Tab-separated table of C-alpha atoms and ligand atoms in Angstrom:
chain	number	residue	atom	x	y	z
Y	1	MET	CA	93.461	92.020	82.896
Y	2	LYS	CA	95.368	91.614	86.094
Y	3	LYS	CA	94.239	94.022	88.907
Y	4	VAL	CA	97.088	95.542	90.864
Y	5	ILE	CA	96.357	97.955	93.847
Y	6	VAL	CA	99.012	100.843	93.851
Y	7	THR	CA	98.703	102.695	96.979
Y	8	GLY	CA	99.359	106.441	96.852
Y	9	SER	CA	98.954	106.588	93.093
Y	10	SER	CA	97.599	110.116	92.924
Y	11	ARG	CA	101.079	111.617	92.214
Y	12	GLY	CA	104.900	111.001	92.394
Y	13	ILE	CA	106.268	107.500	92.184
Y	14	GLY	CA	102.969	105.860	92.753
Y	15	ARG	CA	101.405	107.683	89.681
Y	16	ALA	CA	104.289	106.582	87.582
Y	17	ILE	CA	103.998	102.984	88.679
Y	18	ALA	CA	100.221	103.028	87.872
Y	19	ILE	CA	100.776	104.251	84.414
Y	20	CYS	CA	103.750	102.132	83.733
Y	21	LEU	CA	101.607	99.193	84.676
Y	22	ALA	CA	98.580	100.041	82.691
Y	23	LYS	CA	100.884	100.439	79.691
Y	24	ALA	CA	102.151	96.879	80.323
Y	25	GLY	CA	98.651	95.590	80.103
Y	26	TYR	CA	97.688	95.582	83.878
Y	27	ASP	CA	94.672	97.202	85.428
Y	28	PRO	CA	96.004	99.433	88.293
Y	29	VAL	CA	93.600	100.217	91.136
Y	30	LEU	CA	94.375	103.722	92.098
Y	31	HIS	CA	94.395	105.029	95.635
Y	32	CYS	CA	94.735	108.397	97.471
Y	33	VAL	CA	93.694	109.883	100.717
Y	34	ARG	CA	93.707	113.753	100.608
Y	35	ARG	CA	93.896	114.508	96.790
Y	36	PRO	CA	91.008	112.751	94.879
Y	37	GLU	CA	91.331	115.397	92.132
Y	38	ALA	CA	94.822	114.330	91.437
Y	39	ALA	CA	93.844	110.734	91.373
Y	40	LYS	CA	90.981	111.448	88.980
Y	41	ALA	CA	93.556	112.857	86.530
Y	42	VAL	CA	95.616	109.579	86.658
Y	43	ALA	CA	92.445	107.633	86.395
Y	44	GLU	CA	91.834	109.228	82.914
Y	45	GLU	CA	95.184	108.400	81.914
Y	46	VAL	CA	94.753	104.732	82.994
Y	47	LYS	CA	91.456	104.600	81.146
Y	48	SER	CA	93.028	105.998	77.955
Y	49	LEU	CA	95.441	103.034	78.248
Y	50	GLY	CA	92.676	100.449	78.567
Y	51	GLY	CA	92.302	100.179	82.399
Y	52	THR	CA	89.168	100.588	84.284
Y	53	GLY	CA	90.629	103.839	86.293
Y	54	GLU	CA	89.036	102.773	89.618
Y	55	ILE	CA	90.003	104.830	92.603
Y	56	LEU	CA	90.061	103.762	96.338
Y	57	LYS	CA	90.384	106.418	99.069
Y	58	PHE	CA	91.448	105.571	102.618
Y	59	ASP	CA	94.243	106.515	105.167
Y	60	ILE	CA	96.696	103.610	105.257
Y	61	SER	CA	97.394	104.593	108.895
Y	62	ASP	CA	93.886	104.027	109.995
Y	63	ARG	CA	93.473	100.268	110.403
Y	64	GLU	CA	89.780	100.041	110.412
Y	65	GLU	CA	89.422	102.456	107.505
Y	66	ALA	CA	91.862	100.364	105.439
Y	67	LYS	CA	90.228	97.192	106.335
Y	68	ALA	CA	86.668	98.389	105.498
Y	69	ALA	CA	87.664	99.772	102.081
Y	70	LEU	CA	89.711	96.712	101.125
Y	71	ASP	CA	87.377	94.116	102.444
Y	72	SER	CA	84.462	95.503	100.281
Y	73	TRP	CA	86.807	95.863	97.231
Y	74	VAL	CA	87.725	92.117	97.639
Y	75	GLU	CA	83.960	91.243	98.148
Y	76	ALA	CA	83.264	92.985	94.654
Y	77	ASN	CA	86.331	92.020	92.736
Y	78	GLY	CA	88.057	89.009	94.324
Y	79	ALA	CA	91.729	89.060	95.345
Y	80	PRO	CA	94.030	91.395	93.509
Y	81	TYR	CA	96.908	89.850	91.484
Y	82	GLY	CA	99.389	92.460	92.887
Y	83	VAL	CA	99.794	95.042	95.562
Y	84	VAL	CA	102.257	97.942	95.425
Y	85	LEU	CA	102.556	99.494	98.762
Y	86	ASN	CA	103.846	102.966	97.734
Y	87	ALA	CA	101.849	105.382	99.925
Y	88	GLY	CA	104.216	107.024	102.429
Y	89	ILE	CA	105.535	110.118	104.114
Y	90	ALA	CA	108.609	111.600	105.378
Y	91	ASP	CA	108.577	114.211	108.294
Y	92	ASP	CA	112.236	114.924	108.865
Y	93	ASN	CA	113.975	116.552	111.984
Y	94	ALA	CA	117.425	116.028	113.985
Y	95	PHE	CA	116.671	113.465	116.586
Y	96	PRO	CA	116.997	115.800	119.450
Y	97	ALA	CA	114.395	118.030	117.840
Y	98	LEU	CA	112.035	115.229	116.661
Y	99	GLU	CA	108.616	115.592	118.022
Y	100	ASP	CA	106.608	112.634	119.297
Y	101	ASP	CA	104.128	113.239	116.665
Y	102	GLN	CA	106.760	113.129	113.931
Y	103	TRP	CA	107.825	109.760	115.160
Y	104	ASP	CA	104.183	108.453	115.576
Y	105	ARG	CA	102.855	109.564	112.207
Y	106	VAL	CA	105.692	108.233	110.213
Y	107	ILE	CA	105.753	104.861	111.924
Y	108	ARG	CA	101.968	104.667	111.702
Y	109	THR	CA	101.886	105.562	108.037
Y	110	ASP	CA	105.012	103.817	106.690
Y	111	LEU	CA	105.249	100.822	108.739
Y	112	ASP	CA	101.792	100.130	110.205
Y	113	GLY	CA	100.614	101.043	106.606
Y	114	PHE	CA	102.324	97.777	105.429
Y	115	TYR	CA	100.217	95.717	107.916
Y	116	ASN	CA	96.940	97.600	107.423
Y	117	VAL	CA	96.912	97.259	103.762
Y	118	LEU	CA	98.234	93.721	103.366
Y	119	LYS	CA	96.409	91.986	106.248
Y	120	PRO	CA	92.898	92.368	104.395
Y	121	LEU	CA	94.590	91.294	101.160
Y	122	VAL	CA	97.010	88.390	101.665
Y	123	MET	CA	94.381	85.661	102.768
Y	124	PRO	CA	92.191	86.320	99.676
Y	125	MET	CA	95.216	86.191	97.438
Y	126	VAL	CA	96.322	82.845	98.840
Y	127	GLN	CA	92.797	81.499	98.578
Y	128	ALA	CA	92.671	82.619	94.834
Y	129	ARG	CA	95.518	80.128	94.195
Y	130	ASN	CA	96.594	82.530	91.282
Y	131	ARG	CA	100.126	83.258	92.610
Y	132	GLY	CA	100.762	87.086	92.923
Y	133	ARG	CA	103.090	89.976	93.552
Y	134	ILE	CA	103.610	92.170	96.547
Y	135	ILE	CA	106.064	94.928	96.027
Y	136	ALA	CA	106.782	97.469	98.948
Y	137	LEU	CA	108.464	100.679	98.631
Y	138	SER	CA	111.206	101.144	101.147
Y	139	SER	CA	114.202	103.625	100.770
Y	140	ILE	CA	117.905	103.956	100.877
Y	141	SER	CA	117.280	105.612	104.451
Y	142	GLY	CA	115.896	102.244	105.452
Y	143	VAL	CA	118.968	100.403	103.982
Y	144	VAL	CA	121.816	102.439	105.419
Y	145	GLY	CA	120.005	104.972	107.708
Y	146	ASN	CA	119.940	108.835	106.954
Y	147	ARG	CA	120.876	111.751	109.205
Y	148	GLY	CA	117.500	113.713	110.141
Y	149	GLN	CA	115.302	110.703	109.217
Y	150	VAL	CA	115.498	108.498	112.350
Y	151	ASN	CA	111.825	107.954	112.233
Y	152	TYR	CA	111.573	107.274	108.392
Y	153	SER	CA	114.698	105.043	108.485
Y	154	ALA	CA	113.160	103.020	111.178
Y	155	ALA	CA	109.958	102.558	109.451
Y	156	LYS	CA	111.449	101.893	105.941
Y	157	ALA	CA	113.912	99.408	107.702
Y	158	GLY	CA	110.864	97.802	109.254
Y	159	VAL	CA	109.183	97.446	105.867
Y	160	ILE	CA	112.170	95.467	104.556
Y	161	GLY	CA	112.139	93.217	107.579
Y	162	ALA	CA	108.348	92.537	107.188
Y	163	ALA	CA	108.682	91.890	103.442
Y	164	LYS	CA	111.425	89.477	103.814
Y	165	ALA	CA	109.571	87.448	106.433
Y	166	LEU	CA	106.386	87.581	104.438
Y	167	ALA	CA	108.200	86.384	101.362
Y	168	ILE	CA	109.181	83.259	103.329
Y	169	GLU	CA	105.629	82.631	104.414
Y	170	LEU	CA	104.076	83.080	100.872
Y	171	ALA	CA	106.943	81.487	98.607
Y	172	ARG	CA	105.241	78.074	98.320
Y	173	ARG	CA	102.060	79.748	97.250
Y	174	GLY	CA	104.020	81.371	94.238
Y	175	ILE	CA	103.444	84.889	95.691
Y	176	THR	CA	106.522	86.857	95.582
Y	177	VAL	CA	107.300	89.629	98.031
Y	178	ASN	CA	110.045	92.285	97.319
Y	179	CYS	CA	111.177	95.674	98.114
Y	180	VAL	CA	112.204	98.580	95.964
Y	181	ALA	CA	114.385	101.035	97.725
Y	182	PRO	CA	114.792	104.316	95.817
Y	183	GLY	CA	117.547	106.904	96.435
Y	184	VAL	CA	116.448	110.650	95.883
Y	185	ILE	CA	113.659	110.750	93.327
Y	186	GLU	CA	111.954	113.892	91.815
Y	187	THR	CA	108.660	114.193	93.568
Y	188	GLU	CA	106.921	116.570	96.076
Y	189	MET	CA	108.533	114.374	98.927
Y	190	ILE	CA	111.872	115.991	98.153
Y	191	ASP	CA	110.722	119.400	98.140
Y	192	GLY	CA	113.009	121.442	100.374
Y	193	VAL	CA	115.935	119.229	100.032
Y	194	PHE	CA	119.168	121.033	99.497
Y	195	ALA	CA	120.022	119.944	95.871
Y	196	ASP	CA	123.704	120.972	95.926
Y	197	GLU	CA	124.513	119.134	98.930
Y	198	VAL	CA	122.581	116.031	98.106
Y	199	LEU	CA	123.717	115.777	94.610
Y	200	LYS	CA	127.434	115.397	95.843
Y	201	ALA	CA	126.487	112.063	97.413
Y	202	ILE	CA	125.027	110.664	94.269
Y	203	PRO	CA	127.635	109.413	91.879
Y	204	MET	CA	125.405	109.966	88.839
Y	205	ARG	CA	124.983	113.692	90.033
Y	206	ARG	CA	121.327	113.780	89.453
Y	207	PHE	CA	117.951	112.799	91.015
Y	208	GLY	CA	116.065	109.798	89.639
Y	209	LYS	CA	112.784	109.959	87.986
Y	210	PRO	CA	109.558	108.372	89.045
Y	211	GLU	CA	109.494	106.310	85.954
Y	212	GLU	CA	112.876	104.978	86.773
Y	213	VAL	CA	111.552	103.423	89.822
Y	214	ALA	CA	108.180	102.283	87.982
Y	215	ALA	CA	110.236	100.281	85.483
Y	216	VAL	CA	111.712	98.125	88.466
Y	217	VAL	CA	108.205	97.682	89.800
Y	218	ARG	CA	106.926	96.483	86.339
Y	219	PHE	CA	109.738	93.986	86.162
Y	220	LEU	CA	108.979	92.617	89.684
Y	221	MET	CA	105.255	92.352	88.846
Y	222	SER	CA	106.025	90.314	85.682
Y	223	GLU	CA	105.851	86.623	84.877
Y	224	GLU	CA	109.631	86.789	84.264
Y	225	ALA	CA	110.219	87.775	87.839
Y	226	ALA	CA	108.593	84.705	89.316
Y	227	TYR	CA	111.830	83.467	90.980
Y	228	VAL	CA	112.590	86.703	92.499
Y	229	THR	CA	111.470	87.071	96.088
Y	230	ARG	CA	112.582	88.332	99.565
Y	231	GLN	CA	114.993	90.835	97.688
Y	232	VAL	CA	115.683	94.543	97.897
Y	233	ILE	CA	116.271	96.285	94.660
Y	234	GLN	CA	117.974	99.593	94.988
Y	235	VAL	CA	117.252	102.448	92.350
Y	236	ASN	CA	119.665	105.187	93.596
Y	237	GLY	CA	122.140	106.255	90.944
Y	238	GLY	CA	124.775	104.488	92.719
Y	239	MET	CA	124.444	106.026	96.059
Y	240	PHE	CA	125.192	102.788	97.957
Q	1	NDP	P1	104.601	111.830	97.332
Q	1	NDP	O1	104.819	112.717	98.521
Q	1	NDP	O2	104.818	112.401	95.987
Q	1	NDP	O3	103.266	111.030	97.122
Q	1	NDP	C1	102.850	110.389	98.367
Q	1	NDP	C2	101.623	109.511	97.933
Q	1	NDP	O4	101.223	108.762	99.125
Q	1	NDP	C3	100.212	110.265	97.608
Q	1	NDP	O5	99.740	109.607	96.594
Q	1	NDP	C4	99.479	110.421	98.772
Q	1	NDP	O6	98.066	110.599	98.731
Q	1	NDP	C5	99.843	108.905	99.428
Q	1	NDP	N1	99.803	109.095	101.040
Q	1	NDP	C6	100.460	109.791	101.862
Q	1	NDP	N2	100.137	109.524	103.029
Q	1	NDP	C7	99.029	108.597	102.906
Q	1	NDP	C8	98.245	108.039	103.859
Q	1	NDP	N3	98.107	108.230	105.203
Q	1	NDP	N4	97.180	107.351	103.430
Q	1	NDP	C9	97.093	106.982	102.276
Q	1	NDP	N5	97.801	107.572	101.093
Q	1	NDP	C10	98.691	108.329	101.566
Q	1	NDP	O7	105.571	110.524	97.631
Q	1	NDP	P2	106.748	109.859	96.440
Q	1	NDP	O8	106.161	109.678	95.268
Q	1	NDP	O9	107.939	110.670	96.503
Q	1	NDP	O10	106.981	108.579	97.403
Q	1	NDP	C11	106.412	107.298	97.208
Q	1	NDP	C12	106.952	106.162	98.031
Q	1	NDP	O11	108.344	106.072	97.669
Q	1	NDP	C13	106.918	106.527	99.575
Q	1	NDP	O12	106.823	105.290	100.143
Q	1	NDP	C14	108.316	107.059	99.795
Q	1	NDP	O13	108.622	106.839	101.166
Q	1	NDP	C15	109.174	106.228	98.788
Q	1	NDP	N6	110.373	106.903	98.477
Q	1	NDP	C16	110.445	108.155	97.907
Q	1	NDP	C17	111.771	108.691	97.719
Q	1	NDP	C18	111.793	110.048	96.988
Q	1	NDP	O14	113.136	110.472	96.834
Q	1	NDP	N7	110.714	110.738	96.494
Q	1	NDP	C19	112.972	107.963	98.075
Q	1	NDP	C20	112.788	106.804	98.689
Q	1	NDP	C21	111.628	106.260	98.880
Q	1	NDP	P3	97.492	111.970	98.459
Q	1	NDP	O15	97.968	112.647	97.182
Q	1	NDP	O16	95.994	111.746	98.460
Q	1	NDP	O17	97.850	112.827	99.585
C-alpha cells in the first residue's frame, strides 16, 4: 500500500482526506499536535478501511521537532509515496489591530510548516525513485487576499509560490507538486464566521464540505494525475 503522510488529519479537511485516501486504497499516516484522542478516532476508521492507522505527533512550526519525527519515520518506513501538507491555522484581525504574535504564529505554522515538513521528506522521496505526490493546502485567501487575513493570505500565497518552484525542481523525478485552494469549508476553522455575510459572496450559497476538498486531493494523488503539476486547483463554490 502506498503510504501518504497527511498533516493535521485529526479533524476537519485533513481527516476527510485521510479517510478518502484510505477508501481509495492508500495507507494514510495520520498526524496531529494537540488532539491525539481525535487522531486515534480517525486511526480506528482508517484501520477499518485496511490501513495501519499510524499517528505522528509534532508541531509543524517547530523545525527541530518536525525533523526528528520525520527522520525517524523515514528510517523505519522508507520514503512516503505522498505528502499532504494540510495542517494549518488562521488567526484573523484587521491589519491595524493585528498583533506581532498573530503574524508570527500564522507565518511560522502555515508557511514555515511547508519547509519544516517537506525538507526531511523530499530527498528520501527523490532517492526512492518511486515518483510521488506532494499536495499543499493553500486557500482562496492566498490566491486573491482576504480582509482581516493579511497574515493568513501572506502565508497561503507563500505556499503557492513555494509549491510552484518545487514542482519545477521535482518534475523530472516524476514527483508532482500541486496546491488545493479551498474557499469556505465547514470545519472548526470557520467557527465564528458570520454566515449570512459570507454566503452572499459564494455563488453556490453554501459552504463546502471537507469531503469535497478531499476528492480533489484523491485525484491529484492518483496515477491519472501524473501530468498535473505546478497547479492550484480551487474548490470554492464559484467564489473566484
Ligand atoms: P481545522 O482547524 O479543522 O484542523 C486543523 C488541523 O491542523 C488539526 O488536525 C490540527 O491538529 C492541525 N494543526 C494545527 N496547527 C498545527 C501545528 N502547529 N502543528 C501540527 N498540526 C497542527 O482546519 P481545517 O480542516 O479547516 O483546515 C485544513 C487546511 O485547509 C488548513 O491548512 C487551512 O488553512 C486550509 N483551509 C481551510 C479552509 C476552511 O474554510 N476550513 C479554507 C481554506 C483553506 P490538532 O487537532 O492536534 O490541533
